Coordinates of C-alpha atoms in Angstrom, one line a residue:
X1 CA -115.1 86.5 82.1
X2 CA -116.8 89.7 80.8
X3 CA -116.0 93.3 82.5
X4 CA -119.4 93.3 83.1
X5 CA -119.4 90.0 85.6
X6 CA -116.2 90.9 86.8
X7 CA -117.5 94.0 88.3
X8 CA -120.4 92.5 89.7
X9 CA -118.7 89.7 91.5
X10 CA -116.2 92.2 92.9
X11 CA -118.7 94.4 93.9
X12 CA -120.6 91.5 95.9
X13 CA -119.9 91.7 99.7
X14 CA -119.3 88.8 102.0
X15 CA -122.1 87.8 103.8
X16 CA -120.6 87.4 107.8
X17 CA -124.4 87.0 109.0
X18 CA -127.5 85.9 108.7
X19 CA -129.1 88.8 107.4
X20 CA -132.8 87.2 107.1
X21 CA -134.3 89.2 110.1
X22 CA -132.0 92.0 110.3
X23 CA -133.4 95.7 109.6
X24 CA -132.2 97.6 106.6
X25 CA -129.3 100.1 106.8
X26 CA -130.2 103.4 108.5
X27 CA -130.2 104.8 105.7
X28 CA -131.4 102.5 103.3
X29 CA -134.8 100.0 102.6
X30 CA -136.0 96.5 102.6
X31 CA -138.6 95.9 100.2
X32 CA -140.4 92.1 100.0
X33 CA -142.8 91.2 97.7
X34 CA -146.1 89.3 96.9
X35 CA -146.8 88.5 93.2
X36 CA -145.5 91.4 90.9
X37 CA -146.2 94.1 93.9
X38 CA -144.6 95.4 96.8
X39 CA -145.9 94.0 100.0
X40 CA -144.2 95.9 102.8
X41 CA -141.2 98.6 103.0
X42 CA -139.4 99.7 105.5
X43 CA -136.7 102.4 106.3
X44 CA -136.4 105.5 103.8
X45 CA -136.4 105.6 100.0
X46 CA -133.8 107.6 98.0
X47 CA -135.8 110.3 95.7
X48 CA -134.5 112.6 93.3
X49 CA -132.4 115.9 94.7
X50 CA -131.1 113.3 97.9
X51 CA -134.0 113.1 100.5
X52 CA -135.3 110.2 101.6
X53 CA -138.7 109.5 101.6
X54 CA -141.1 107.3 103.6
X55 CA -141.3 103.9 102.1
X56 CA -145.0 103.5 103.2
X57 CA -146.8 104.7 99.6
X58 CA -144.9 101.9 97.6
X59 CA -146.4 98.9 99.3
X60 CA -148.9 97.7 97.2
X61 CA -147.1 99.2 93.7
X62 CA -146.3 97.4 90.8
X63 CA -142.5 95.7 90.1
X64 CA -142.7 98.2 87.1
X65 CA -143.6 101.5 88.7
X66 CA -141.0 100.5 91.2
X67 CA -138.2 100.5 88.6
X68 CA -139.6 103.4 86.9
X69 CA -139.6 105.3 90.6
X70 CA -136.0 104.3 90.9
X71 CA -134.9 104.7 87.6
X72 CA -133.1 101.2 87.2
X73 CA -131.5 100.5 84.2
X74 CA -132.6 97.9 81.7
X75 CA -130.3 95.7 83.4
X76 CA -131.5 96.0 86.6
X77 CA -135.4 95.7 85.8
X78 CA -134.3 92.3 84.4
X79 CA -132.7 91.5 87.1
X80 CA -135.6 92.8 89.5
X81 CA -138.3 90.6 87.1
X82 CA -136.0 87.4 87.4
X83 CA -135.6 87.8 91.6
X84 CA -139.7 88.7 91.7
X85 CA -140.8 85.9 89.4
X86 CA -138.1 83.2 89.4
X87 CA -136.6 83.9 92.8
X88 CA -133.1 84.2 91.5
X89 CA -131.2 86.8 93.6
X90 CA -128.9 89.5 92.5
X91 CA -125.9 92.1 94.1
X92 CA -125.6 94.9 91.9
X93 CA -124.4 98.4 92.3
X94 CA -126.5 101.4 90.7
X95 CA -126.9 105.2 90.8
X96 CA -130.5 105.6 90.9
X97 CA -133.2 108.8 91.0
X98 CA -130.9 110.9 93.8
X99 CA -127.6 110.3 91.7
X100 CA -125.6 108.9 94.5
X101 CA -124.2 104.8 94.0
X102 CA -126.5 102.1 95.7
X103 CA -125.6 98.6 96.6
X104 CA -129.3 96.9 95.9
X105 CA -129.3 93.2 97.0
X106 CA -132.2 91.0 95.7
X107 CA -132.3 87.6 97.5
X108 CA -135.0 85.7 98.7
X109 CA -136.5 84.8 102.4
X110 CA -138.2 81.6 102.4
X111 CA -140.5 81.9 99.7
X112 CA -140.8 86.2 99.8
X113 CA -138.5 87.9 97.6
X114 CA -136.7 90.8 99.5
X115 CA -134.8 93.8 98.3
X116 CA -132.4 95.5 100.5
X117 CA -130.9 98.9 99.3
X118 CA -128.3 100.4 101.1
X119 CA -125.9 103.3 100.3
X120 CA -122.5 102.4 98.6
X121 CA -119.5 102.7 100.9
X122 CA -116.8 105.1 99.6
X123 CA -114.5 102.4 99.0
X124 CA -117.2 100.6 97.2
X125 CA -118.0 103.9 95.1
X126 CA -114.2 104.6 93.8
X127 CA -113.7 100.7 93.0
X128 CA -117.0 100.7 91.0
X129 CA -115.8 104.3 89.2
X130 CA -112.7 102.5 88.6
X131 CA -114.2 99.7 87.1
X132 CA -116.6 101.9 85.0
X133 CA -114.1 103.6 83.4
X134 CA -112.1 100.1 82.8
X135 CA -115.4 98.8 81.4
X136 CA -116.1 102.2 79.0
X137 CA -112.2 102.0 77.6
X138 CA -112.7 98.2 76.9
X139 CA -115.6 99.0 74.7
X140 CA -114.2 101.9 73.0
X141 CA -111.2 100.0 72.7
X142 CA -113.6 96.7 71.3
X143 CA -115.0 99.6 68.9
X144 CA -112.3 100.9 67.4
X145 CA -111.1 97.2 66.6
X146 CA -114.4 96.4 64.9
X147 CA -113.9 99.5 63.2
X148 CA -110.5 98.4 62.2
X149 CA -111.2 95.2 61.2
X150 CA -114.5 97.3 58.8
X151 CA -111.6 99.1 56.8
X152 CA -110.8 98.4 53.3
X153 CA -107.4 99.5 54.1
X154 CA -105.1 96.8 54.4
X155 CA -103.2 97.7 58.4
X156 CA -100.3 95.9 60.1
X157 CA -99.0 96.3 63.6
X158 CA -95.3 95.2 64.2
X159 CA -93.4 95.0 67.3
X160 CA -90.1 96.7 67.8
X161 CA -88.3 94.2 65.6
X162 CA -90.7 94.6 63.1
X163 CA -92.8 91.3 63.2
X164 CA -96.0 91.3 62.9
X165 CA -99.0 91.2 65.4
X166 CA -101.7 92.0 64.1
X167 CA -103.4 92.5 60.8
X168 CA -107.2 93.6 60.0
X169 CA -109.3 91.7 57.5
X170 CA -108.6 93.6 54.4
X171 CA -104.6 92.6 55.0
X172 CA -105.6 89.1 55.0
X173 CA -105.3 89.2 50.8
X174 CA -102.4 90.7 50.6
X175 CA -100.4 89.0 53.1
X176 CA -101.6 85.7 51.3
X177 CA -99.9 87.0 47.8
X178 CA -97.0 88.2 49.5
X179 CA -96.3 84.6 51.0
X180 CA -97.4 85.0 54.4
X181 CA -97.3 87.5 57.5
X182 CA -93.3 86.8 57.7
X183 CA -92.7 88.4 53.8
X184 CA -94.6 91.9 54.6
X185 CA -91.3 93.8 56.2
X186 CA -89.8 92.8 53.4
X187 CA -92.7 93.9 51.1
X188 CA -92.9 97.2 52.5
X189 CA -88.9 98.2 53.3
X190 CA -89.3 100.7 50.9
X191 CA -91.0 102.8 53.7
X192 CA -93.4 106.0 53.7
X193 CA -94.5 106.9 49.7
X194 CA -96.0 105.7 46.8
X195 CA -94.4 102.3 45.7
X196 CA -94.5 99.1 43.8
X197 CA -95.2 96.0 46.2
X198 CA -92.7 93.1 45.1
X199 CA -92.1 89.9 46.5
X200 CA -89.0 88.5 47.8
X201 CA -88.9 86.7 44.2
X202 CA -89.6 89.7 42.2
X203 CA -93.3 88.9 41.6
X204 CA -94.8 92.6 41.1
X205 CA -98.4 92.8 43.4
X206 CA -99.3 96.3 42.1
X207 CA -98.9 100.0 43.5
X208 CA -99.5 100.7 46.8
X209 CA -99.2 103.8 49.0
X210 CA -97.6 103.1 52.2
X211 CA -98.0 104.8 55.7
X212 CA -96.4 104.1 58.9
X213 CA -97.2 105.6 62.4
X214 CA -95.5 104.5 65.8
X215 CA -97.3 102.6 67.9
X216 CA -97.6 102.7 71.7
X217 CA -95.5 99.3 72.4
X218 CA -92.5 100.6 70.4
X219 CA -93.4 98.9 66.9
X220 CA -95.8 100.5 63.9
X221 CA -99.1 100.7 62.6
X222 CA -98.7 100.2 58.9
X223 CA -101.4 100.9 56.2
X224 CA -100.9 99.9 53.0
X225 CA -103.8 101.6 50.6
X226 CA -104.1 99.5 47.3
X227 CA -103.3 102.8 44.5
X228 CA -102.9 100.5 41.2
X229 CA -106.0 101.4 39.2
X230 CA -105.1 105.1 40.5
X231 CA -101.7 104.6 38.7
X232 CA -102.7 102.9 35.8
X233 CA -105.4 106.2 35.2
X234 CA -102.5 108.3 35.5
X235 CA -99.9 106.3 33.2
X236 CA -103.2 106.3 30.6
X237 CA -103.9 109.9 30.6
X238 CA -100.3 111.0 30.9
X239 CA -99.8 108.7 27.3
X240 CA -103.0 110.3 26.4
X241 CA -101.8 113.9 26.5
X242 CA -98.3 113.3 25.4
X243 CA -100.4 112.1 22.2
X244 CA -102.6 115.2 22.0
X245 CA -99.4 117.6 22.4
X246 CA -97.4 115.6 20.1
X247 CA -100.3 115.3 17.4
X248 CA -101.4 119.5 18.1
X249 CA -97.5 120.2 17.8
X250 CA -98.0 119.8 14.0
X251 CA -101.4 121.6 13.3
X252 CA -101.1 125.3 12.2
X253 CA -104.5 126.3 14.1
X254 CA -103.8 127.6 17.4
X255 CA -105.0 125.6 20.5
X256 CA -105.6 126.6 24.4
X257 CA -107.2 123.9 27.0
X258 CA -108.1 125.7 30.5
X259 CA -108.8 123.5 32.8
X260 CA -111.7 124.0 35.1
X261 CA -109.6 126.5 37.6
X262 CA -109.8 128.6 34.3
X263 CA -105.7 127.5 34.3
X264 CA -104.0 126.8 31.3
X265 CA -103.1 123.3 30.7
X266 CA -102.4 122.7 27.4
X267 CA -101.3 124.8 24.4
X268 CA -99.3 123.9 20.9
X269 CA -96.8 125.9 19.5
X270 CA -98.9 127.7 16.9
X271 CA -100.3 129.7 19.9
X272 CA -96.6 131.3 20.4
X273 CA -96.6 131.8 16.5
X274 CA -99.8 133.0 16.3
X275 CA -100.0 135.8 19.4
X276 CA -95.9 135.7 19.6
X277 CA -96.4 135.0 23.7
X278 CA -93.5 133.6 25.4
X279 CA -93.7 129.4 25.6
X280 CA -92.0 129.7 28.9
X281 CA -94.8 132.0 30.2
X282 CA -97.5 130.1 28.9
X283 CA -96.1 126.5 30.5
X284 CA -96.4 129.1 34.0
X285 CA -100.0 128.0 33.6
X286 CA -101.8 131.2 33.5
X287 CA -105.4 131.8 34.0
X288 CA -107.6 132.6 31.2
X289 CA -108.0 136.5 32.7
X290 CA -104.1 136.8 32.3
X291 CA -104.1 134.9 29.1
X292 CA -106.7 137.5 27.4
X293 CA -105.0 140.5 29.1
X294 CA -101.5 139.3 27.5
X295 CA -103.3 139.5 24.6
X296 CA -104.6 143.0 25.0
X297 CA -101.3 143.9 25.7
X298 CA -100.1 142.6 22.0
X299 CA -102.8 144.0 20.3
X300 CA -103.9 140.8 19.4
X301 CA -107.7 140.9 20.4
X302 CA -110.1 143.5 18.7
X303 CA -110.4 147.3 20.5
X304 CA -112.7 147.8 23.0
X305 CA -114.4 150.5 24.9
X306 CA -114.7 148.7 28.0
X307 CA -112.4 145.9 28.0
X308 CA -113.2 144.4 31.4
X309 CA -116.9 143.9 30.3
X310 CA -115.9 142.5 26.9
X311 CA -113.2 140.1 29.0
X312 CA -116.3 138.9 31.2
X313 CA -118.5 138.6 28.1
X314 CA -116.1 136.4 26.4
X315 CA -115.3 134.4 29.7
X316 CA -119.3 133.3 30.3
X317 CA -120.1 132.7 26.8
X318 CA -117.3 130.3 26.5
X319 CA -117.5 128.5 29.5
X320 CA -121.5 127.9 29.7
X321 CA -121.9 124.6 28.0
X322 CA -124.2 124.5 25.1
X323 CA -125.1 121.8 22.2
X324 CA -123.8 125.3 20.4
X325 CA -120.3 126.4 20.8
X326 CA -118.5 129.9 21.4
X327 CA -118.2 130.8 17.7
X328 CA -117.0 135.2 17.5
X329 CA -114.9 136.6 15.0
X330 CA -111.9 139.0 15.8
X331 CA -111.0 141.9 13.7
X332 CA -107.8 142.8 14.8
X333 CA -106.3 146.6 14.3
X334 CA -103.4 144.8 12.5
X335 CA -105.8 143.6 9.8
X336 CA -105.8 140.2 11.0
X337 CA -108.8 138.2 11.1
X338 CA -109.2 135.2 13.5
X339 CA -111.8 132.8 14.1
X340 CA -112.3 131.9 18.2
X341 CA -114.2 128.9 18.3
X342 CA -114.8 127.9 22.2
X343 CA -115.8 124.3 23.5
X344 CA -116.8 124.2 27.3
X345 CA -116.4 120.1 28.4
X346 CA -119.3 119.3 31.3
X347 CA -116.6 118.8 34.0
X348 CA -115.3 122.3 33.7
X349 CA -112.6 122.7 31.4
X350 CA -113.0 125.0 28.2
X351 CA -110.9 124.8 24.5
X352 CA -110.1 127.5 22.4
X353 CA -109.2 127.6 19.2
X354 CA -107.6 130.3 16.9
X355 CA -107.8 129.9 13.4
X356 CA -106.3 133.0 11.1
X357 CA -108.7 133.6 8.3
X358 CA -107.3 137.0 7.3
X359 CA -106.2 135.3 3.8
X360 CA -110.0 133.4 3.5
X361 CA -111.9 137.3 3.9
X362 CA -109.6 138.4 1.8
X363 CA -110.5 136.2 -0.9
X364 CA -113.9 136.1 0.3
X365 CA -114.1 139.5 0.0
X366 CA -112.6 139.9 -3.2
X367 CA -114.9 137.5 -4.6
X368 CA -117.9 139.7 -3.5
X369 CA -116.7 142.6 -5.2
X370 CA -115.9 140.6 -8.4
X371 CA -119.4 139.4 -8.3
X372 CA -121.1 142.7 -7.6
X373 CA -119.2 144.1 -10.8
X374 CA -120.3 141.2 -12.5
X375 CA -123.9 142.0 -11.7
X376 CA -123.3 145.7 -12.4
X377 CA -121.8 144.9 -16.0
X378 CA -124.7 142.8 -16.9
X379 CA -126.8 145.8 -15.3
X380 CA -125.8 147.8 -17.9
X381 CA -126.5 145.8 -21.1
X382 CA -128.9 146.5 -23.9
X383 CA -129.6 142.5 -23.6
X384 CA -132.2 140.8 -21.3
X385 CA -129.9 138.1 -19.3
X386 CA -131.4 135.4 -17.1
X387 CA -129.5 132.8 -15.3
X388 CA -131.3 129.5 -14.4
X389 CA -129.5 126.5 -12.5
X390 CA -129.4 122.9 -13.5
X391 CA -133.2 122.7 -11.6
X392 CA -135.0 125.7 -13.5
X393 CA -134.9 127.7 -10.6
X394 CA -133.6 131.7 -11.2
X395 CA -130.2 133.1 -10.1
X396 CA -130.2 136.3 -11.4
X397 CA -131.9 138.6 -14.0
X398 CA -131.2 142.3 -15.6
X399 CA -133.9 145.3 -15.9
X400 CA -134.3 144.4 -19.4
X401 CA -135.3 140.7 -19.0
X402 CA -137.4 141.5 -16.5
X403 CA -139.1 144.4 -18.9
X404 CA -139.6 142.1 -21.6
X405 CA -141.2 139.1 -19.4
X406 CA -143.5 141.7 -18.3
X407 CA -142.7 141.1 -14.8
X408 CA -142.0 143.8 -11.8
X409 CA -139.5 142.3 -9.4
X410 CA -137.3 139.9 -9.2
X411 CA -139.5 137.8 -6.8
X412 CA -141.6 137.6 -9.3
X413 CA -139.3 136.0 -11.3
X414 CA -137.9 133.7 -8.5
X415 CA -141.1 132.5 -7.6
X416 CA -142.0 131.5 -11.2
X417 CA -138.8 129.6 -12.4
X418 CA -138.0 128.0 -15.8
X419 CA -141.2 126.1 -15.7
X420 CA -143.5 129.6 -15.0
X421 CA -141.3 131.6 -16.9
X422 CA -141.5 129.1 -20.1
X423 CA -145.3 128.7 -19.8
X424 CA -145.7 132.4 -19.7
X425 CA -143.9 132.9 -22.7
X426 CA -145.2 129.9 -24.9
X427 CA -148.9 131.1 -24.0
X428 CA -148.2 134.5 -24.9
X429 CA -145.9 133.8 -28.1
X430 CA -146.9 132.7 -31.5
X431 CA -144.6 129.6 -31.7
X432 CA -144.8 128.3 -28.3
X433 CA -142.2 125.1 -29.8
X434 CA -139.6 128.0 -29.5
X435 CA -139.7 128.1 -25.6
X436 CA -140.3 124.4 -25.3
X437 CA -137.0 123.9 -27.0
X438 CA -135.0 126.5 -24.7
X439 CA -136.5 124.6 -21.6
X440 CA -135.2 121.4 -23.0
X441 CA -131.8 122.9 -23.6
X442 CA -131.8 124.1 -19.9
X443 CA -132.8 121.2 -18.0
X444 CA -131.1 118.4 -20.6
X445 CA -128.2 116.6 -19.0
X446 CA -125.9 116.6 -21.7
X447 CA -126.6 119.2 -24.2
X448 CA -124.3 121.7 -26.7
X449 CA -122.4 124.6 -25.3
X450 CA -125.0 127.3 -27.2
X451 CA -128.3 127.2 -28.2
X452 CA -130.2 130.0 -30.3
X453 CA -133.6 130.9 -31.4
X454 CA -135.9 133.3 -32.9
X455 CA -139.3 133.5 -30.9
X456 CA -142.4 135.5 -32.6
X457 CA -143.9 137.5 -29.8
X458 CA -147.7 139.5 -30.1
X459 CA -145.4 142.5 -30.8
X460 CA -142.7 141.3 -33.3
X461 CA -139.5 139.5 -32.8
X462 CA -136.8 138.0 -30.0
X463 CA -133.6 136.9 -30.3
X464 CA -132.9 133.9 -27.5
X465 CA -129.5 133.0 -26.7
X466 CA -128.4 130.5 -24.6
X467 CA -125.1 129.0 -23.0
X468 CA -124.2 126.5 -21.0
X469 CA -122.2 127.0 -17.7
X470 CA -119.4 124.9 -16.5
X471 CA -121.1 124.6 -13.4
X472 CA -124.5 123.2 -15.1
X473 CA -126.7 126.3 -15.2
X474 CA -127.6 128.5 -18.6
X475 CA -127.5 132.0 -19.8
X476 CA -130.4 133.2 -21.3
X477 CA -129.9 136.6 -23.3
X478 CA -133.0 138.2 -25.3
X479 CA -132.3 140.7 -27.8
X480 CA -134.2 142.3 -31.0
X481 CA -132.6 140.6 -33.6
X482 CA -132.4 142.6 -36.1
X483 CA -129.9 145.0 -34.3
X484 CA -128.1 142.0 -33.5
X485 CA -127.8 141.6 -37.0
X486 CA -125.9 144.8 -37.7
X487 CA -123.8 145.1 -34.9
X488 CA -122.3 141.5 -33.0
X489 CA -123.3 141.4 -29.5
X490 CA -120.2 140.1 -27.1
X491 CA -120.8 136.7 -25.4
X492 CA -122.2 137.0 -22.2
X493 CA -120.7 133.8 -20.8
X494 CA -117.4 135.8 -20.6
X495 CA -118.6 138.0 -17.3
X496 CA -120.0 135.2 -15.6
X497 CA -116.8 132.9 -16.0
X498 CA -114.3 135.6 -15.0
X499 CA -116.3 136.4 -11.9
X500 CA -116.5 132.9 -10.9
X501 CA -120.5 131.8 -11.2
X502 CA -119.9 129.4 -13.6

């Protein structure tokens, strides 16, 4: 039998009388009705703040006004439309407007339906607080199991001796692949932790994580959380990184993962080599402050005025993510050059990497200067000298060349090329055929490793001399040729292919 019925049936008193004619309690009212209205009242009504009030204004109110005057409960208003329309009577026990209990007995007289409220007794009162209470912790007590049964946690209760009582729906699947309710003591013997759930046969179920609390009747409430995809994520990424550390172990560029507490979490040895910082301190995990201050300390990042704003500099460009990476190069007072290149993932973490190019500016370096006194040399020449690559377009020229093409500035030249360079020339010389066959030289794909002509210009004579570069471009030199004749004028290849343009 519900609470609910329970309490009503308890709270009904006997009847020793014939109550039909008998006036309402002292301090109490007898309502009867015609229709959906009150039709006569007698005694006193409870109001709100405990006075009672003359009876005489409800006769003629509705059934509905009269519940909303004595602010029944949804309950009781169905109760009070069932005794009004249908004649069925009631006994129930309510606190209404003035707060204090109320026993309101519906029943009916013939064919008038009467209401009777009287004040609770105190016995009445403390059974029906007792029973109120019962009724509240059965429903909290109805909640908590719905709850229960709601959870995707798998939950057991045992008794003392460790049998079970209870399970919630989610357990129902694992007690089935365990072999029943009987074989989960045995499945989880292994107690509080993380462990794998086997079967008395040695059938593996997966990982679980398993967590016992007493329970009030001397047994255990036992959840057992399903953590097998969790472990199989953490066997894969722990294979994972034992395959980045072991393939970054053999790679001479320097590499530094931070994760997204800005901690260190993974490094190769060619960071120790390359800043000589202790591999004990750096498996300490420090932060990427402490990492750059350690390297401040070795001289191994370039000198600063201000340090602490270069350190935040450094630590916001390379950990704002960008289609662009942290790209800075680090002069070092030691001489050393090192290229930072920084990679900030989206979920937070940030990779460095130190690459030593202090042998690749060196060369670079020394490649510049070889090719400025390359350019200097061929400055200096009595010779016109022109470089064209393999499409006609202009590398390089000397003061003379430009003086005898008549042009001002090199961007003059640039802009015209082989093919504005060759038409100039042909329209202003007197054997055009001359420049026709230097072009052809230039731009032929397989061709002789000099070529030579004599062009007749408006104001005498030019020498052209061509090579060919290894690299496919050609050397033009112009000269007067009849110096050329008396004195031999060195090959002008030779500059070109020491300095490396060829």
């Amino acid at each position: 039998m519900p609470l609910s019925s329970l309490l009503r049936t308890v709270m009904r008193l006997p009847r020793d009388r014939d109550r039909r004619s008998a006036l309402p309690h002292p301090h109490g009212c007898r309502l009867t009705f015609a229709g959906d209205r009150v039709d006569r009242a007698r005694g006193r009504v409870p109001a709100v703040g405990g006075a009672a009030v003359d009876p005489a204004p409800l006769s003629g109110m509705r059934v509905l006004d009269l519940a909303d005057r004595l602010g029944l409960d949804a309950a009781l208003r169905a109760a009070l439309d069932a005794l009004v329309g249908e004649g069925t009577g009631f006994v129930e026990h309510h606190r209404l407007a003035d707060r204090r209990l109320w026993r309101l007995t519906g029943r009916t007289e013939g064919l008038t339906a009467c209401l009777a409220l009287e004040p609770a007794t105190p016995a009445e009162a403390a059974l029906h607080d007792r029973l109120t209470a019962a009724a509240a912790t059965v429903d909290e007590l109805q909640a908590v199991a719905r709850r229960s049964e709601l959870s995707p946690v798998p939950t057991f209760e045992s008794d003392a001796t460790g049998r079970i009582l209870w399970h919630n729906r989610a357990a129902g699947p694992l007690a089935r692949m365990a072999g029943g309710l009987g074989a989960i003591p045995g499945l989880i013997a292994s107690g509080d932790g993380t462990s794998q759930l086997c079967t008395s046969d040695g059938t593996r179920l997966g990982w679980g994580r398993i967590t016992t609390v007493p329970s009030d009747i001397g047994g255990q409430l036992i959840f057992v959380e399903d953590i097998d995809a969790q472990i199989r994520a953490e066997e894969a990424l722990d294979s994972f990184t034992s395959t980045l550390t072991d393939t970054f172990a053999h790679i001479d560029t320097a590499l530094a993962v931070f994760d997204r507490e800005r901690r260190l979490s993974l490094f190769n040895p060619a960071l120790h080599d390359l800043f000589g910082l202790d591999p004990v301190g750096l498996a300490m995990r420090p932060s990427l402050r402490e990492f750059l201050e350690a390297l401040r300390q070795r001289r191994m990042v370039p000198e600063q005025t201000d340090f602490s704003a270069w350190r935040q500099r450094i630590t916001a460009a390379a950990t704002t993510v960008s289609e662009v990476p942290y790209h800075e190069d680090w002069s070092l007072p030691s001489g050393q050059v090192l290229r930072v290149t920084a990679r900030p993932h989206p979920r937070g973490a940030v990779a460095f990497v130190f690459d030593d190019i202090s042998d690749y500016v060196t060369l670079e370096r020394r490649y510049r200067a070889e090719i400025e006194l390359g350019h200097a040399m061929l400055e200096r020449l009595d010779e016109g000298v022109a470089l064209f690559d393999r499409s006609g377009r202009v590398l390089f020229t000397n003061d003379v060349f430009e003086r005898a093409m008549r042009r001002e500035s090199l961007d003059d030249l640039l802009s015209a090329g082989l093919d504005g360079l060759t038409e100039a020339a042909r329209t202003a010389s007197a054997d055009p055929e001359t420049w026709l066959a230097f072009k052809a030289f230039a731009l032929a794909a397989e061709r002789q490793e000099h070529w030579a002509a004599v062009a007749e210009t408006g104001d005498g004579r030019l020498l052209l001399r061509a090579s060919a570069m290894p690299d496919g471009s050609t050397l033009l030199g112009l000269l007067d040729p009849d110096p050329a004749a008396a004195a031999p004028t060195p090959d002008l290849a030779q500059p070109l292919r020491r300095i490396g343009c060829g």
